[in-house]
Amino acid sequence: MRIGILGSGLMGGKLGTIFARAGHEVVFSYARSEQKLKKLAGEAKGKARHGTPREAARDADAVLLAVHWLRFDDVLEQAGDLSGKVVVSCSLPMNEENTELVVGRTSSAAEELAKKIPRARVVSAFNTVPSEVLFDVYEARRKASRPSLVYCGDDRRGKELAAGLIRDVGFDPLDAGPLRIARYTEPFALLVGQLAYEGTGGPELAYRFERFAE
Ligand SMILES: NC(=O)c1ccc[n+]([C@@H]2O[C@H](COP(=O)([O-])OP(=O)(O)OC[C@H]3O[C@@H](n4cnc5c(N)ncnc54)[C@H](OP(=O)(O)O)[C@@H]3O)[C@@H](O)[C@H]2O)c1
């Protein structure tokens, strides 16, 4: 699959690298230095290169949106038309200081994003785990028990594609329902962040839901 990375920081850089190692064609874009994008593409190995957000989005089957909430408008403008594209967003609606959600309860970053690009297939995923755990999850992907990863969206095709990417990274995808469920998954991400960054065991933290049925 061809995947455009819009935002090549902690999340986009690592997820893009893993996607490339899993065999996808990846274009890294949107960082403050072209040198950084070039280095990411080089180190990802596989079929990775760097480009502008427009180049990353143009031929992509899916784009990963991994920027700060305050950068949404800028990166979307640079990416151009995303109609029909699957847009997997790992973004959270944080304030500038990254201390609080600025949208919640009656909406979510994912829903606000979908309003900005109504013809795209928006899926919210990967935002409930810290970037620090991603390579560990990928390394452990052949183990019997995988960590869960909740995702949500309104578009069936977009969700199928996102579930495949979630599996490629090494998680067990858990469909949480329509995009408005991001109102619950986004605050949940802050709980995971609290445990990861303020807990005692370090930030390499993922989670697993277990169902006990008869
Ligand atoms: N980090 C996590 O563990 C985590 C977990 C869950 C969800 N999230 C969410 O995921 C999203 C991305 O987080 P992140 O931690 O990956 O952020 P990040 O490391 O700051 O990455 C953001 C990317 O945007 C680029 N960028 C920022 N301003 C720019 C500008 N003016 N022009 C061009 N590029 C610019 C950055 O460039 P540079 O590379 O040059 O800085 C970086 O590549 C956020 O919405 C966050 O809330 C993060």
Coordinates of C-alpha atoms and ligand atoms in Angstrom, one line a residue:
M1 CA 0.0 0.0 0.0
R2 CA 1.1 3.6 -0.5
I3 CA 1.1 5.6 2.6
G4 CA 1.7 9.4 2.9
I5 CA 2.9 10.6 6.3
L6 CA 1.7 14.1 7.2
G7 CA 3.7 15.1 10.2
S8 CA 7.0 13.2 10.7
G9 CA 7.6 13.7 14.4
L10 CA 7.4 11.2 17.2
M11 CA 4.3 9.4 16.0
G12 CA 4.6 9.9 12.2
G13 CA 8.3 9.2 12.1
K14 CA 7.9 5.9 14.0
L15 CA 4.7 4.7 12.4
G16 CA 6.0 5.6 8.9
T17 CA 9.2 3.6 9.6
I18 CA 7.2 0.6 10.8
F19 CA 4.9 0.8 7.8
A20 CA 7.9 0.8 5.5
R21 CA 9.5 -2.1 7.3
A22 CA 6.2 -4.0 7.0
G23 CA 6.4 -3.6 3.2
H24 CA 4.4 -0.5 2.4
E25 CA 5.6 2.4 0.2
V26 CA 5.9 5.4 2.5
V27 CA 6.4 9.1 1.8
F28 CA 7.5 11.2 4.9
S29 CA 6.4 14.8 4.8
Y30 CA 5.8 17.8 7.0
A31 CA 8.7 18.5 9.4
R32 CA 10.6 21.7 9.9
S33 CA 13.7 20.4 8.1
E34 CA 14.0 18.5 4.9
Q35 CA 17.2 16.9 6.2
K36 CA 15.1 15.2 8.9
L37 CA 12.6 13.8 6.4
K38 CA 15.5 12.6 4.2
K39 CA 17.1 10.8 7.2
L40 CA 13.9 9.2 8.3
A41 CA 13.3 7.8 4.8
G42 CA 16.9 6.6 4.6
E43 CA 16.8 4.9 8.0
A44 CA 13.3 3.4 7.4
K45 CA 14.8 1.2 4.7
G46 CA 12.2 -0.5 2.6
K47 CA 10.4 1.7 0.1
A48 CA 10.5 5.0 1.8
R49 CA 11.2 8.5 0.5
H50 CA 10.4 12.1 1.5
G51 CA 8.4 14.8 -0.2
T52 CA 6.0 17.7 0.3
P53 CA 2.6 17.0 1.9
R54 CA 1.1 17.3 -1.5
E55 CA 3.4 14.7 -2.9
A56 CA 2.8 12.5 0.2
A57 CA -0.9 12.6 -0.3
R58 CA -1.2 12.6 -4.1
D59 CA -0.9 8.9 -4.9
A60 CA -1.5 7.6 -1.4
D61 CA -4.0 4.8 -0.6
A62 CA -4.0 6.2 3.0
V63 CA -2.5 9.2 4.7
L64 CA -1.5 9.3 8.4
L65 CA -2.2 12.7 10.0
A66 CA 0.2 13.0 12.9
V67 CA 0.5 16.7 13.7
H68 CA -0.5 18.9 16.6
W69 CA -4.1 19.9 16.6
L70 CA -3.0 23.6 16.0
R71 CA -1.3 22.5 12.8
F72 CA -4.3 20.8 11.2
D73 CA -5.3 23.7 8.9
D74 CA -1.7 24.3 7.7
V75 CA -0.9 20.7 6.9
L76 CA -4.3 20.1 5.2
E77 CA -3.8 23.2 3.1
Q78 CA -0.4 21.9 2.0
A79 CA -1.7 18.4 1.4
G80 CA -4.3 19.6 -1.1
D81 CA -7.4 17.6 -2.0
L82 CA -8.0 14.5 0.1
S83 CA -11.4 13.6 -1.3
G84 CA -11.9 9.8 -1.3
K85 CA -8.7 9.2 0.6
V86 CA -8.4 7.2 3.8
V87 CA -7.1 9.6 6.5
V88 CA -5.9 7.9 9.6
S89 CA -5.5 10.5 12.4
C90 CA -3.5 9.8 15.5
S91 CA -3.9 13.4 16.6
L92 CA -5.3 14.6 19.9
P93 CA -7.0 18.0 20.4
M94 CA -4.4 19.3 22.9
N95 CA -3.7 22.9 23.9
E96 CA -0.5 24.5 22.9
E97 CA 1.2 23.4 26.1
N98 CA 0.0 19.8 25.6
T99 CA -1.6 19.8 29.0
E100 CA -5.3 19.7 28.3
L101 CA -7.9 18.6 25.7
V102 CA -9.5 21.7 24.1
V103 CA -12.3 19.7 22.5
G104 CA -14.3 17.0 24.2
R105 CA -17.6 15.6 25.3
T106 CA -19.6 17.2 22.4
S107 CA -17.0 16.7 19.8
S108 CA -13.5 15.3 19.2
A109 CA -10.4 16.1 17.1
A110 CA -11.4 13.3 14.8
E111 CA -14.9 14.8 14.2
E112 CA -13.5 18.3 13.8
L113 CA -11.0 16.9 11.3
A114 CA -13.8 15.1 9.4
K115 CA -15.7 18.5 9.1
K116 CA -12.6 20.1 7.5
I117 CA -12.3 17.3 4.9
P118 CA -15.9 16.0 4.5
R119 CA -15.1 13.9 1.4
A120 CA -12.2 12.0 3.1
R121 CA -12.6 8.7 4.9
V122 CA -11.4 9.7 8.4
V123 CA -10.4 7.0 10.9
S124 CA -9.1 7.8 14.4
A125 CA -6.4 5.3 15.4
F126 CA -3.0 5.0 17.1
N127 CA -3.7 8.0 19.4
T128 CA -4.2 5.8 22.5
V129 CA -0.6 4.6 22.9
P130 CA 2.6 6.5 23.4
S131 CA 5.1 6.7 20.6
E132 CA 7.7 5.1 22.8
V133 CA 6.0 1.7 22.7
L134 CA 5.5 1.4 18.9
F135 CA 8.8 -0.3 18.0
D136 CA 8.4 -2.7 20.9
V137 CA 4.9 -3.7 19.8
Y138 CA 6.3 -4.2 16.2
E139 CA 9.2 -6.3 17.5
A140 CA 6.7 -8.4 19.6
R141 CA 4.2 -8.9 16.7
R142 CA 4.8 -12.7 16.5
K143 CA 3.9 -13.3 20.1
A144 CA 0.6 -15.1 20.8
S145 CA -0.9 -12.2 22.7
R146 CA -1.0 -8.8 21.2
P147 CA -1.9 -5.5 22.8
S148 CA -5.3 -4.0 21.8
L149 CA -5.6 -0.8 19.8
V150 CA -9.0 1.0 19.7
Y151 CA -10.0 2.8 16.5
C152 CA -13.2 4.4 15.2
G153 CA -14.7 5.9 12.1
D154 CA -17.8 6.1 9.9
D155 CA -16.4 4.7 6.7
R156 CA -16.3 0.9 6.4
R157 CA -13.5 0.8 3.7
G158 CA -11.4 3.3 5.7
K159 CA -11.8 1.2 8.8
E160 CA -10.8 -2.0 7.1
L161 CA -7.7 -0.4 5.7
A162 CA -6.8 1.1 9.1
A163 CA -7.4 -2.2 10.9
G164 CA -4.8 -3.8 8.5
L165 CA -2.3 -1.1 9.3
I166 CA -3.0 -1.6 13.0
R167 CA -2.3 -5.3 12.6
D168 CA 0.9 -4.5 10.6
V169 CA 2.2 -2.6 13.6
G170 CA 1.6 -5.5 15.9
F171 CA -1.7 -4.6 17.6
D172 CA -5.0 -6.4 17.8
P173 CA -7.4 -3.8 16.3
L174 CA -10.5 -3.2 18.3
D175 CA -13.4 -1.5 16.4
A176 CA -14.9 1.0 18.9
G177 CA -17.6 2.1 16.5
P178 CA -18.4 5.4 14.7
L179 CA -16.2 8.4 14.6
R180 CA -18.1 10.2 17.4
I181 CA -16.7 7.5 19.8
A182 CA -13.4 9.5 19.5
R183 CA -15.1 11.6 22.2
Y184 CA -14.3 8.7 24.5
T185 CA -11.0 7.4 23.0
E186 CA -9.3 10.8 23.0
P187 CA -9.7 11.3 26.8
F188 CA -8.7 7.6 27.2
A189 CA -5.5 8.4 25.5
L190 CA -4.7 10.9 28.2
L191 CA -5.2 8.2 30.8
V192 CA -2.7 6.0 29.0
G193 CA -0.4 9.0 28.7
Q194 CA -0.7 9.6 32.5
L195 CA 0.2 6.0 33.2
A196 CA 3.1 6.1 30.6
Y197 CA 4.7 9.4 31.6
E198 CA 3.8 9.8 35.2
G199 CA 3.7 6.2 36.2
T200 CA 6.8 4.3 37.5
G201 CA 7.3 1.8 34.8
G202 CA 8.4 4.0 31.9
P203 CA 6.6 5.1 28.8
E204 CA 6.8 1.8 26.8
L205 CA 3.1 1.1 27.7
A206 CA 0.3 -0.5 25.7
Y207 CA -3.0 -2.0 26.9
R208 CA -5.1 -5.1 26.2
F209 CA -8.9 -5.5 26.7
E210 CA -10.0 -9.0 27.6
R211 CA -13.6 -10.2 27.1
F212 CA -14.8 -12.9 29.5
A213 CA -17.7 -14.7 27.7
E214 CA -19.4 -17.9 28.6
Ligands
LIG1 N1 3.8 11.5 20.9 C1 2.9 10.6 21.4 O1 3.3 9.7 22.1 C2 1.5 10.7 21.0 C3 0.6 9.7 21.4 C4 -0.7 9.8 21.0 C5 -1.2 10.8 20.2 N2 -0.3 11.8 19.8 C6 -0.8 12.9 18.9 O2 -0.2 12.7 17.7 C7 0.0 14.0 17.0 C8 1.5 14.1 16.7 O3 2.2 14.0 17.9 P1 3.8 13.9 17.9 O4 4.2 13.6 19.3 O5 4.2 13.0 16.8 O6 4.2 15.4 17.5 P2 5.6 15.9 17.0 O7 6.7 15.0 17.4 O8 5.7 17.4 17.4 O9 5.4 15.9 15.4 C9 4.7 16.8 14.7 C10 5.4 16.9 13.3 O10 4.9 18.2 12.8 C11 6.0 18.9 12.3 N3 5.7 20.4 12.3 C12 5.3 21.1 13.4 N4 5.2 22.4 13.0 C13 5.5 22.5 11.7 C14 5.6 23.5 10.8 N5 5.4 24.8 11.1 N6 6.0 23.2 9.5 C15 6.3 21.9 9.2 N7 6.2 20.9 10.0 C16 5.9 21.2 11.3 C17 7.1 18.6 13.2 O11 8.3 19.0 12.7 P3 9.7 18.7 13.4 O12 9.9 17.2 13.2 O13 10.7 19.5 12.7 O14 9.5 19.0 14.8 C18 6.9 17.1 13.4 O15 7.5 16.4 12.3 C19 -0.4 15.1 18.0 O16 -1.7 15.5 17.7 C20 -0.4 14.3 19.4 O17 -1.4 14.9 20.3 C21 1.0 11.8 20.2

